[in-house]
mmCIF file of C-alpha atoms in Angstrom:
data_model
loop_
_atom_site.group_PDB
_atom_site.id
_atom_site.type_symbol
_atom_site.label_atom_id
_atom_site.label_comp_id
_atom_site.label_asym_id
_atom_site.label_seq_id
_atom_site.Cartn_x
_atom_site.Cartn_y
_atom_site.Cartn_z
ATOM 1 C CA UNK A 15 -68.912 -9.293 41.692
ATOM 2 C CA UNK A 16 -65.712 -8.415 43.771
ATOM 3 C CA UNK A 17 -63.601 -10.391 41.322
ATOM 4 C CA UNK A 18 -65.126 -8.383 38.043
ATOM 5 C CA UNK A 19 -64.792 -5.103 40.228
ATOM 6 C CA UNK A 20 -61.627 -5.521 41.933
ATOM 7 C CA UNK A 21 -59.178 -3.421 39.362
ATOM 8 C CA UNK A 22 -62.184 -1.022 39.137
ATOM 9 C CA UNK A 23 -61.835 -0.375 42.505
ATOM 10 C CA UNK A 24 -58.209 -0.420 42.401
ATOM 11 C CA UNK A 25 -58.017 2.452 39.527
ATOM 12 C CA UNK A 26 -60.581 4.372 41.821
ATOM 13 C CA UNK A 27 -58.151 4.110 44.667
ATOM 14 C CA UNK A 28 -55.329 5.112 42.734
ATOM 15 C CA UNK A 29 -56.792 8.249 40.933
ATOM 16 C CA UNK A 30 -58.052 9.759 44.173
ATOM 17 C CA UNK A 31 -54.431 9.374 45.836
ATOM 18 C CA UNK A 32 -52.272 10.304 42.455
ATOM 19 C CA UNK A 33 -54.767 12.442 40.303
ATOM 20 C CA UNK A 34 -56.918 14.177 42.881
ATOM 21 C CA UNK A 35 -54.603 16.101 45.046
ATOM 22 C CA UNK A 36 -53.273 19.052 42.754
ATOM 23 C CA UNK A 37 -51.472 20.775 45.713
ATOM 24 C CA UNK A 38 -49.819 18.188 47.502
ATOM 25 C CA UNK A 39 -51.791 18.432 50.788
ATOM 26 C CA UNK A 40 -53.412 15.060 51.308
ATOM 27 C CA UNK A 41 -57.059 16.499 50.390
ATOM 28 C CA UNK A 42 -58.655 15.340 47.234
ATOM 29 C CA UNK A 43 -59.151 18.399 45.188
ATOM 30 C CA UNK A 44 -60.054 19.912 41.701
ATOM 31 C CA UNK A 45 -58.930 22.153 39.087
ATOM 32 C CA UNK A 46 -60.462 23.051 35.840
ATOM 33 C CA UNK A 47 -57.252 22.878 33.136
ATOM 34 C CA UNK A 48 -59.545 24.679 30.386
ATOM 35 C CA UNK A 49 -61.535 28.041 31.080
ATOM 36 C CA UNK A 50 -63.900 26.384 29.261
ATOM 37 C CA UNK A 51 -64.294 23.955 31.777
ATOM 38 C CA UNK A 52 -66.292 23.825 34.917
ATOM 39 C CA UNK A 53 -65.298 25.971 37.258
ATOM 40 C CA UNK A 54 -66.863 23.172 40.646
ATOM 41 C CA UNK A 55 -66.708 19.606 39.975
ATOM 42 C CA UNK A 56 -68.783 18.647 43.521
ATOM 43 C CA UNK A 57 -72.416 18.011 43.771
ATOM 44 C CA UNK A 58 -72.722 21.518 43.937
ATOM 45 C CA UNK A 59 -71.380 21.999 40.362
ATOM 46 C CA UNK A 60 -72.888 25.757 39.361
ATOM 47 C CA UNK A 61 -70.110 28.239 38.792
ATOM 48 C CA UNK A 62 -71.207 30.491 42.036
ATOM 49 C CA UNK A 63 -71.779 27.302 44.507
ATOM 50 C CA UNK A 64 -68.550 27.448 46.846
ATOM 51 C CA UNK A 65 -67.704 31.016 48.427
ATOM 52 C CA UNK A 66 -66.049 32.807 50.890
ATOM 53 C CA UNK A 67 -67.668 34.792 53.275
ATOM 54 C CA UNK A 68 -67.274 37.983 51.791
ATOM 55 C CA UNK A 69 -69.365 36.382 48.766
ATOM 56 C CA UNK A 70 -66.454 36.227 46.844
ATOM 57 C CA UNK A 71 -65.234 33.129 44.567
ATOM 58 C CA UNK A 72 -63.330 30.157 46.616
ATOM 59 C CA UNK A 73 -60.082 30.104 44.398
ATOM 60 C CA UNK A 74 -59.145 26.643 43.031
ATOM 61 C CA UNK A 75 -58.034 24.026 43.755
ATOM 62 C CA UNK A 76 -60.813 22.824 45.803
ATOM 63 C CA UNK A 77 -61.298 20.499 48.313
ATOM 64 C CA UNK A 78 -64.689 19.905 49.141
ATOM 65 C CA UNK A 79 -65.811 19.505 52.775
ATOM 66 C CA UNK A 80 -67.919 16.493 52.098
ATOM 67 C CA UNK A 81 -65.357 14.726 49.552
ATOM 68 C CA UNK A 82 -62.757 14.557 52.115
ATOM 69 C CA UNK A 83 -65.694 12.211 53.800
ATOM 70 C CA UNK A 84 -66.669 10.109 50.364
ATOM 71 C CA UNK A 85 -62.594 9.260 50.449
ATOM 72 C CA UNK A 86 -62.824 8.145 54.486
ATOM 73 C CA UNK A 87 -65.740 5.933 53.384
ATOM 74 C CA UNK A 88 -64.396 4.689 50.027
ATOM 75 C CA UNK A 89 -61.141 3.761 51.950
ATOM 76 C CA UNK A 90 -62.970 2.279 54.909
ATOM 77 C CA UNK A 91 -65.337 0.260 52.632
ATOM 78 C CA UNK A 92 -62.478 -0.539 50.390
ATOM 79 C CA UNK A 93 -60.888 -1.995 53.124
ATOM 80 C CA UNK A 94 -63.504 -4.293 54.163
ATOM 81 C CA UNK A 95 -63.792 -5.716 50.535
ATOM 82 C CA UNK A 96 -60.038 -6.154 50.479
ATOM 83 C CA UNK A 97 -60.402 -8.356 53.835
ATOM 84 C CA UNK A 98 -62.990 -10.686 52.811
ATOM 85 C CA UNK A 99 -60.939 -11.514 50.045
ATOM 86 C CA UNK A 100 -58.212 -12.364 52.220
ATOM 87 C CA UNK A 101 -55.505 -9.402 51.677
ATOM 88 C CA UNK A 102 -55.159 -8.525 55.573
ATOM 89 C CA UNK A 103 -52.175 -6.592 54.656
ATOM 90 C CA UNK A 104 -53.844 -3.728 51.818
ATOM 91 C CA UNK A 105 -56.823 -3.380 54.212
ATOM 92 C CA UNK A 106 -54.685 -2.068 56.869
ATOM 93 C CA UNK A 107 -53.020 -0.106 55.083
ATOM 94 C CA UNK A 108 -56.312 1.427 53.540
ATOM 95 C CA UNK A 109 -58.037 1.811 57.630
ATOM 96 C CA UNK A 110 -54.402 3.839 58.317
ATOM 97 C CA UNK A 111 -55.002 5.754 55.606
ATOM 98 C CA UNK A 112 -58.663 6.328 56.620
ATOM 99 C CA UNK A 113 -57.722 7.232 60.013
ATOM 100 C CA UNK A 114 -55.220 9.563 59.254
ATOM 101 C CA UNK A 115 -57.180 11.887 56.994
ATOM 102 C CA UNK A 116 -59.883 11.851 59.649
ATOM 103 C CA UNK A 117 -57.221 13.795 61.731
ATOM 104 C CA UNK A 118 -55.741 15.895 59.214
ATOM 105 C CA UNK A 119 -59.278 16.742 58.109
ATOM 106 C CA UNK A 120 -60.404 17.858 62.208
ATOM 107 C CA UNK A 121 -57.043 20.380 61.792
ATOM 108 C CA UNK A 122 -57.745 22.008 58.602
ATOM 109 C CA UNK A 123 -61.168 22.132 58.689
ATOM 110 C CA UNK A 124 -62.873 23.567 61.795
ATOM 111 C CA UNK A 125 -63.644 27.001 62.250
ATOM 112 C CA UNK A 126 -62.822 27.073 66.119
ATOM 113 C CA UNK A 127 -65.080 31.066 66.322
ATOM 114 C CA UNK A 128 -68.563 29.366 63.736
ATOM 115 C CA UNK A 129 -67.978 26.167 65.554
ATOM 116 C CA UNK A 130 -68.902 25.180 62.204
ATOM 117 C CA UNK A 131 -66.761 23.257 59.499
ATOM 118 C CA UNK A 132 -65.544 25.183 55.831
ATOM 119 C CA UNK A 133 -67.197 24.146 52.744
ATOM 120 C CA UNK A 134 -63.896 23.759 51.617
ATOM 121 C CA UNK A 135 -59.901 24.329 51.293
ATOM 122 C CA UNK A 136 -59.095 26.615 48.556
ATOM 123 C CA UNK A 137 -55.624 27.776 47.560
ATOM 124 C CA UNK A 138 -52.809 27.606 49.823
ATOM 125 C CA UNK A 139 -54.913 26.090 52.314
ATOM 126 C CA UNK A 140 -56.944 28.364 53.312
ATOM 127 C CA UNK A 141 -60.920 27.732 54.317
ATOM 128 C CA UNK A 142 -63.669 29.074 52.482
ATOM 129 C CA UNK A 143 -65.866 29.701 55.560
ATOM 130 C CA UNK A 144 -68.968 30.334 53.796
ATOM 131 C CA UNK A 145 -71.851 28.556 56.486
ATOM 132 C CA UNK A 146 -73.469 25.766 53.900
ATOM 133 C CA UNK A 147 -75.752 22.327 54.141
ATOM 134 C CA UNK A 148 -72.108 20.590 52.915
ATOM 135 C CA UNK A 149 -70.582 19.499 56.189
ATOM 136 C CA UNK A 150 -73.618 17.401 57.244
ATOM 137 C CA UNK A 151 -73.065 15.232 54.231
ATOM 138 C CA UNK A 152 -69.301 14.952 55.899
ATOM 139 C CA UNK A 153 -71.115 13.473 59.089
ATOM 140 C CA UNK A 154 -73.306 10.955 56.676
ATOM 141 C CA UNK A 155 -69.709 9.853 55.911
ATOM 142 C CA UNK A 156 -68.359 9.473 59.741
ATOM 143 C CA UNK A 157 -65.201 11.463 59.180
ATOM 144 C CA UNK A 158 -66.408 14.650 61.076
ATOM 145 C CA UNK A 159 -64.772 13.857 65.214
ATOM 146 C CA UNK A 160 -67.484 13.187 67.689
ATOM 147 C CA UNK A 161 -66.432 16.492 69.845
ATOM 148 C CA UNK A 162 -67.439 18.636 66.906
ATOM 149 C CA UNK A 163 -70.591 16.891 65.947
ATOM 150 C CA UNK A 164 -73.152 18.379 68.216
ATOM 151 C CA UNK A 165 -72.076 21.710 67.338
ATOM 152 C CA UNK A 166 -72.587 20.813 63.328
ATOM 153 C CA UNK A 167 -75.849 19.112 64.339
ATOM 154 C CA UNK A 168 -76.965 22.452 66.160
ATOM 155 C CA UNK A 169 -75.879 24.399 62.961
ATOM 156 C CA UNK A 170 -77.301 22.362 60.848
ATOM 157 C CA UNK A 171 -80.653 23.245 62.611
ATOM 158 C CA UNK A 172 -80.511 27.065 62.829
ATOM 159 C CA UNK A 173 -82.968 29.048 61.563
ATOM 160 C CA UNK A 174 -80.450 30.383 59.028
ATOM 161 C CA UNK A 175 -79.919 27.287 57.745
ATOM 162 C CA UNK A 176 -83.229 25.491 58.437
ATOM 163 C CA UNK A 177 -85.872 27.289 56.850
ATOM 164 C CA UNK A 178 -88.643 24.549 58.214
ATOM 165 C CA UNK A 179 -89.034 22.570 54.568
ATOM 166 C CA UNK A 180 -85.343 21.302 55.242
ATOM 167 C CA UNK A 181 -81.973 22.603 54.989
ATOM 168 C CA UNK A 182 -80.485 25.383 53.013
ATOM 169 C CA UNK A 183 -77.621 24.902 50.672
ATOM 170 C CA UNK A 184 -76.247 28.422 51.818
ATOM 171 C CA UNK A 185 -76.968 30.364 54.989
ATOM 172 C CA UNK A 186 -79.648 33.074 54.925
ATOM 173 C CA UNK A 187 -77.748 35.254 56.301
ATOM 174 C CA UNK A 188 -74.351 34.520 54.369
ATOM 175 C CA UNK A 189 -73.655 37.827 51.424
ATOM 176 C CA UNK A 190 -73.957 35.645 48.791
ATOM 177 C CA UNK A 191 -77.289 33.953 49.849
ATOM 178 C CA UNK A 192 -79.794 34.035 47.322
ATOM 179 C CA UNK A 193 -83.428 31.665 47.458
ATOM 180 C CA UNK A 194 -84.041 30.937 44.035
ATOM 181 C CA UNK A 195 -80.010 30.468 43.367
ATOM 182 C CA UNK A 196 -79.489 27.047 42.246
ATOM 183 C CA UNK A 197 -77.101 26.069 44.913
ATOM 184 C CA UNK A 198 -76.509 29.301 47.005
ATOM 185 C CA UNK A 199 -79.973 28.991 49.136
ATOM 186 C CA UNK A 200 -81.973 26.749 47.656
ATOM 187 C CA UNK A 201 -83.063 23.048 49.034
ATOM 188 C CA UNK A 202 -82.262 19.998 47.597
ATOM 189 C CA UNK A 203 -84.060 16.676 48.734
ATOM 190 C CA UNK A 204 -81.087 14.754 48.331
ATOM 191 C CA UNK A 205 -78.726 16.610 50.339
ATOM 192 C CA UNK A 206 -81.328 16.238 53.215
ATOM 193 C CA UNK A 207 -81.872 12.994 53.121
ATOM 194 C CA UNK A 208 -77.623 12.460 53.461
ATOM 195 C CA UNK A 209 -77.364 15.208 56.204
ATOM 196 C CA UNK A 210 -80.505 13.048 58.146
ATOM 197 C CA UNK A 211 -78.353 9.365 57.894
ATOM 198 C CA UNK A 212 -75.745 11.498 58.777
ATOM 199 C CA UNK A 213 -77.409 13.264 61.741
ATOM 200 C CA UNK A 214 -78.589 9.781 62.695
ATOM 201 C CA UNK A 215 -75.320 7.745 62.895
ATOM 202 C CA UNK A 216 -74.038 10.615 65.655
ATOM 203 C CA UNK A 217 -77.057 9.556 67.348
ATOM 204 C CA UNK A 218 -79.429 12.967 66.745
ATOM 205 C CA UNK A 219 -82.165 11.623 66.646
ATOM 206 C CA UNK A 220 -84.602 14.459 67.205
ATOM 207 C CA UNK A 221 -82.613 16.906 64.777
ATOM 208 C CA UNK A 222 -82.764 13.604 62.117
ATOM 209 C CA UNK A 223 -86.893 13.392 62.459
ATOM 210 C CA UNK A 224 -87.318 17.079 62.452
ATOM 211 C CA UNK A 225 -85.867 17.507 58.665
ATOM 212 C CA UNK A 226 -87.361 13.879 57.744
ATOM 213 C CA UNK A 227 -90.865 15.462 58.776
ATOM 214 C CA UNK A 228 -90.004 19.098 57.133
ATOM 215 C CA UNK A 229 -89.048 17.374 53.663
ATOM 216 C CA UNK A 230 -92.065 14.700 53.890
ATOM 217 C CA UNK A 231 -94.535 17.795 54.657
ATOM 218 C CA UNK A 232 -92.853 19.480 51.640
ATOM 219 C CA UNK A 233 -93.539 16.458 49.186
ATOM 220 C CA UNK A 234 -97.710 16.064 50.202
ATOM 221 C CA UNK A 235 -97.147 19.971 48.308
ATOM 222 C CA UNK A 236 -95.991 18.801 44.966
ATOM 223 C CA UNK A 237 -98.059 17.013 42.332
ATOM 224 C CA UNK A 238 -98.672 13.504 43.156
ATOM 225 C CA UNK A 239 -95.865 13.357 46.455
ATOM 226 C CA UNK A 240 -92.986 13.779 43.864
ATOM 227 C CA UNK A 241 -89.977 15.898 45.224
ATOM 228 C CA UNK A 242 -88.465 18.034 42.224
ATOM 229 C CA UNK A 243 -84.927 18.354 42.556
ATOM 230 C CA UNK A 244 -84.519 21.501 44.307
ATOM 231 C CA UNK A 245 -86.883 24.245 45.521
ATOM 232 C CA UNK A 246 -86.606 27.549 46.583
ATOM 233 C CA UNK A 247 -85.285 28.820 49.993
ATOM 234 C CA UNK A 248 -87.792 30.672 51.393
ATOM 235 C CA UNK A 249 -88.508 30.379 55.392
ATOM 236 C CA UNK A 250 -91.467 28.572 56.511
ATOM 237 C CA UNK A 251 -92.641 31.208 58.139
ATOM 238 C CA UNK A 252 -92.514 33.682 54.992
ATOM 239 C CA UNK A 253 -94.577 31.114 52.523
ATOM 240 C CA UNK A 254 -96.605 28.490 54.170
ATOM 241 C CA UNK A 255 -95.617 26.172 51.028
ATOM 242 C CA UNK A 256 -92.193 25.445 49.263
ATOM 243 C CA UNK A 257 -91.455 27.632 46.670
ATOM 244 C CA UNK A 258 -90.996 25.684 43.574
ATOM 245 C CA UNK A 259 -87.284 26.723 42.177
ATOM 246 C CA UNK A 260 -88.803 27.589 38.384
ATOM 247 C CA UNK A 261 -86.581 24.828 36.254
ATOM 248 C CA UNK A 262 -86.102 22.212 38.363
ATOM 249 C CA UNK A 263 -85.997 18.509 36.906
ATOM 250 C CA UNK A 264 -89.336 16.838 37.843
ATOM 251 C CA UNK A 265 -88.722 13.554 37.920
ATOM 252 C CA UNK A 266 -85.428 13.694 39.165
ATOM 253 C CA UNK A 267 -83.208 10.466 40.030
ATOM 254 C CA UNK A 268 -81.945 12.009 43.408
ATOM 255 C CA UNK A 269 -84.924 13.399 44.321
ATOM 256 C CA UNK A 270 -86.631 10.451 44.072
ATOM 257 C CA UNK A 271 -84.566 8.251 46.351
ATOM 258 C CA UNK A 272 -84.621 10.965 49.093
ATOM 259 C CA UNK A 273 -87.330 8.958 50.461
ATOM 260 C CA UNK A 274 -86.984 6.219 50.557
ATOM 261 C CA UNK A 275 -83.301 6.536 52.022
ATOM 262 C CA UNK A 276 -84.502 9.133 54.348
ATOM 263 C CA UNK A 277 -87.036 6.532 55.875
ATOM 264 C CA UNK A 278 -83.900 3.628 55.712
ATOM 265 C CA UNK A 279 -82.012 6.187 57.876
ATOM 266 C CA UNK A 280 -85.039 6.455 60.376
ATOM 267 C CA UNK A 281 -85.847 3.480 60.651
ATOM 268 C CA UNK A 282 -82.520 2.030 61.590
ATOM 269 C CA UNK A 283 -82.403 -0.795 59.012
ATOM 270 C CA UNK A 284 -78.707 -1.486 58.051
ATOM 271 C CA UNK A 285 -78.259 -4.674 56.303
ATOM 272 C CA UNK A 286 -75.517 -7.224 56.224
ATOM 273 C CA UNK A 287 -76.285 -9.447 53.273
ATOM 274 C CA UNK A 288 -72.667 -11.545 53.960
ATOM 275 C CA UNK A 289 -73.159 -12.024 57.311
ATOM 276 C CA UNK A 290 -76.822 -13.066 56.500
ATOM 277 C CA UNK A 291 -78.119 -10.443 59.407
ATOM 278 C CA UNK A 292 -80.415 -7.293 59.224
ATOM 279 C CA UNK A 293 -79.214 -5.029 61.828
ATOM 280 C CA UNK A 294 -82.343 -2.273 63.101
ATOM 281 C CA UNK A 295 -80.507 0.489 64.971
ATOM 282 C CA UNK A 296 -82.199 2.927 67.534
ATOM 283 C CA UNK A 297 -85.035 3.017 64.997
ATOM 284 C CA UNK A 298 -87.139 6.361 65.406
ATOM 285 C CA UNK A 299 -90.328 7.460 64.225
ATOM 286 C CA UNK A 300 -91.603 11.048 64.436
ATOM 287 C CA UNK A 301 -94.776 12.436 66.758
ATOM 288 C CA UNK A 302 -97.071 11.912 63.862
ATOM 289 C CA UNK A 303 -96.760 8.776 62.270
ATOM 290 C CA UNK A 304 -97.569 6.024 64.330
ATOM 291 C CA UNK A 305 -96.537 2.763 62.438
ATOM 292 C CA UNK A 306 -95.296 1.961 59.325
ATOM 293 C CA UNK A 307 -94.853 -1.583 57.306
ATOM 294 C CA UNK A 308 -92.215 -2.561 55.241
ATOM 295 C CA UNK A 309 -92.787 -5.133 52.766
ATOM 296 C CA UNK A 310 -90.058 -7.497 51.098
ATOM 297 C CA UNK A 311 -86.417 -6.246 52.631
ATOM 298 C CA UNK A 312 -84.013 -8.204 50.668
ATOM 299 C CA UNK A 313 -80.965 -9.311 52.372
ATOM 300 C CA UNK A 314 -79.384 -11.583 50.073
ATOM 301 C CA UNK A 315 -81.816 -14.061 49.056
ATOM 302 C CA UNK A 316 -83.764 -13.563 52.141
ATOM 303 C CA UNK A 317 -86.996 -11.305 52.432
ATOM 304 C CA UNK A 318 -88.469 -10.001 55.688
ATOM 305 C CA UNK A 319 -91.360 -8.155 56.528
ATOM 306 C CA UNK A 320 -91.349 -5.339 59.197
ATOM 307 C CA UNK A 321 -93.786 -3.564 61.434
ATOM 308 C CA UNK A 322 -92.665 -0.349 63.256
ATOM 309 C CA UNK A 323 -94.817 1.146 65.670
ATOM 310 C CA UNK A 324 -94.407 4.121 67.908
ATOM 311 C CA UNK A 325 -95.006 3.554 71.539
ATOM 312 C CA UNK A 326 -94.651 6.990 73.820
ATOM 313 C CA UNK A 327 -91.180 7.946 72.728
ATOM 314 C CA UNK A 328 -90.112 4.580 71.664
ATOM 315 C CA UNK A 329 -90.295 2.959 68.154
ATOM 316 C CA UNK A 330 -91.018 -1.359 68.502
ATOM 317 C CA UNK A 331 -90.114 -3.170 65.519
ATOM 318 C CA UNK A 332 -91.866 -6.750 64.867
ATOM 319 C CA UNK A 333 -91.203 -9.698 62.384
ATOM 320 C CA UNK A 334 -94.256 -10.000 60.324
ATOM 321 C CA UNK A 335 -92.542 -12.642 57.792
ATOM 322 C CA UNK A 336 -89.246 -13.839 57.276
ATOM 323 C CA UNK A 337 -88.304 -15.884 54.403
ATOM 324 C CA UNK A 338 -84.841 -17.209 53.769
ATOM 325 C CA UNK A 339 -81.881 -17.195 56.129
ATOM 326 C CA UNK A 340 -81.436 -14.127 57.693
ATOM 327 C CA UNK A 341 -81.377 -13.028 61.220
ATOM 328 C CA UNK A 342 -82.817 -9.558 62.562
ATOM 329 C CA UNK A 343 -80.691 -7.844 65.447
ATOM 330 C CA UNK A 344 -82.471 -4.985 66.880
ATOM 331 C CA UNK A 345 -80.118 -2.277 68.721
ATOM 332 C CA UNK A 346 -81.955 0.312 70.667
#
């Protein structure tokens, strides 16, 4: 696959570090050329999604908290590919790059007074400091430093944010907050489900099971456990069900994968189909569900079968099957 993929990869690479920085600072940004065109070219594409916070437009170009993250990853993962095919010398050179837009990202992005990061950089640099869900998709990525990631963790978490179904796209309590917004207060499932693996690699566990219970406890409210793609944005405490958002896609490809990835991230299970291993990492599961069974992990052409089972405030894992070469390390 690497060898049919490899100048795919390579054009990827090259676009992000010659196309996708219009100003010249290192961040990949974008820029509609037509104002016909769309004004945010993110996940959160709506015309309104990225503001300041006097509820005003972010001006373009735009760097997007969380893409700064997809490019550490990319060139991180890039790098490993470019190892195991024996070219030692582009894989370093990918890591430095890696590394060094971790700490040019720390710089421009924190807001020292939110203890928060932007959404974004906007023109000339400056940070649109509107409080959203983005920057916990930057910790799914790894980029954010571990001295600011308890404080994005605790944000992440706030009541203005967290609204006890899962976590807001926008702050309650930001000007331009509105519930039933597409992407200025509303929930999405899969933004959750990236800002729990995310919460989980800095080791949060409790703050990772508390919006994996909150978005599982919203699905047994939709027809047949099926998360739309977004809902509304109203607390918890205001409705004591999610507010369906009134044109949401339902089926919906994201949605539909928050689950299962939010219960990969939970569980730990990380695998390592080269290397013929299945790592389990400080796997967690909340007060309420005592054991769950996984049935046919593939790790290359092995297949396992796991048992989890919650034990006071520990989660044991057991083999039930194995079939195929594959070794399971569990780290707690």
């Amino acid at each position: 696959i690497w060898q049919r993929l490899h100048g795919n990869v390579d054009a990827a690479l090259g676009w992000i570090d010659r196309d996708a920085n219009h100003d010249g600072d290192g961040f990949t940004d974008y820029q509609s050329k037509s104002d016909k065109g769309m004004a945010n070219h993110g996940w959160k594409d709506s015309g309104n999604s990225i503001r300041n916070r006097d509820g005003s437009l972010a001006v373009p170009p735009i760097a997007l908290v969380e893409v700064q993250g997809y490019v550490y990853r990319a060139k991180l993962d890039a790098a490993w590919l470019f190892r195991q095919d024996g070219d030692e010398e582009r894989a370093h050179r990918l890591e430095i790059d890696a590394n060094n837009l971790r700490r040019r990202f720390k710089r421009a992005y924190w807001m020292p007074r939110e203890r928060y990061l932007a959404v974004a950089l906007q023109r000339n640099g400056r940070q649109a400091q509107s409080i959203t869900s983005n920057p916990g998709q930057a910790l799914w990525s790894g980029i954010v430093d571990l001295d600011y990631a308890a404080a994005v963790a605790r944000r992440l978490l706030d009541k203005a944010l967290f609204n006890g179904w899962g976590i807001r796209t926008l702050a309650a309590n930001e000007v331009a907050y509105n519930p039933i917004d597409y992407q200025v207060g509303s929930v999405w499932p899969h933004d959750n489900a990236m800002i729990v693996a995310g919460l989980k690699r800095y080791g949060f566990e409790r703050e990772a099971l508390q919006v994996f219970s909150a978005i599982f406890e919203a699905a047994t409210h939709f027809r047949d456990f099926r998360l739309p793609e977004v809902f509304a944005g109203f607390s918890r405490d205001e409705y004591n069900v999610p507010v369906r958002y009134p044109v949401a896609c339902n089926p919906q490809a994201w949605a539909a994968g928050a689950i299962p990835f939010l219960l990969q991230s939970i569980l730990g299970i990380i695998p390592d189909a080269p290397g013929r291993q299945l790592h389990i990492r400080r796997p967690c599961l909340p007060s309420w569900l005592g054991s769950v069974v996984i049935h046919g992990i593939r790790v290359g052409d092995a297949r396992l079968d796991l048992r989890y089972e919650r034990s006071g405030d520990t989660t044991l894992v057991a083999l039930l099957d194995r079939k195929g070469d594959v070794t399971v390390r569990i780290h707690y």
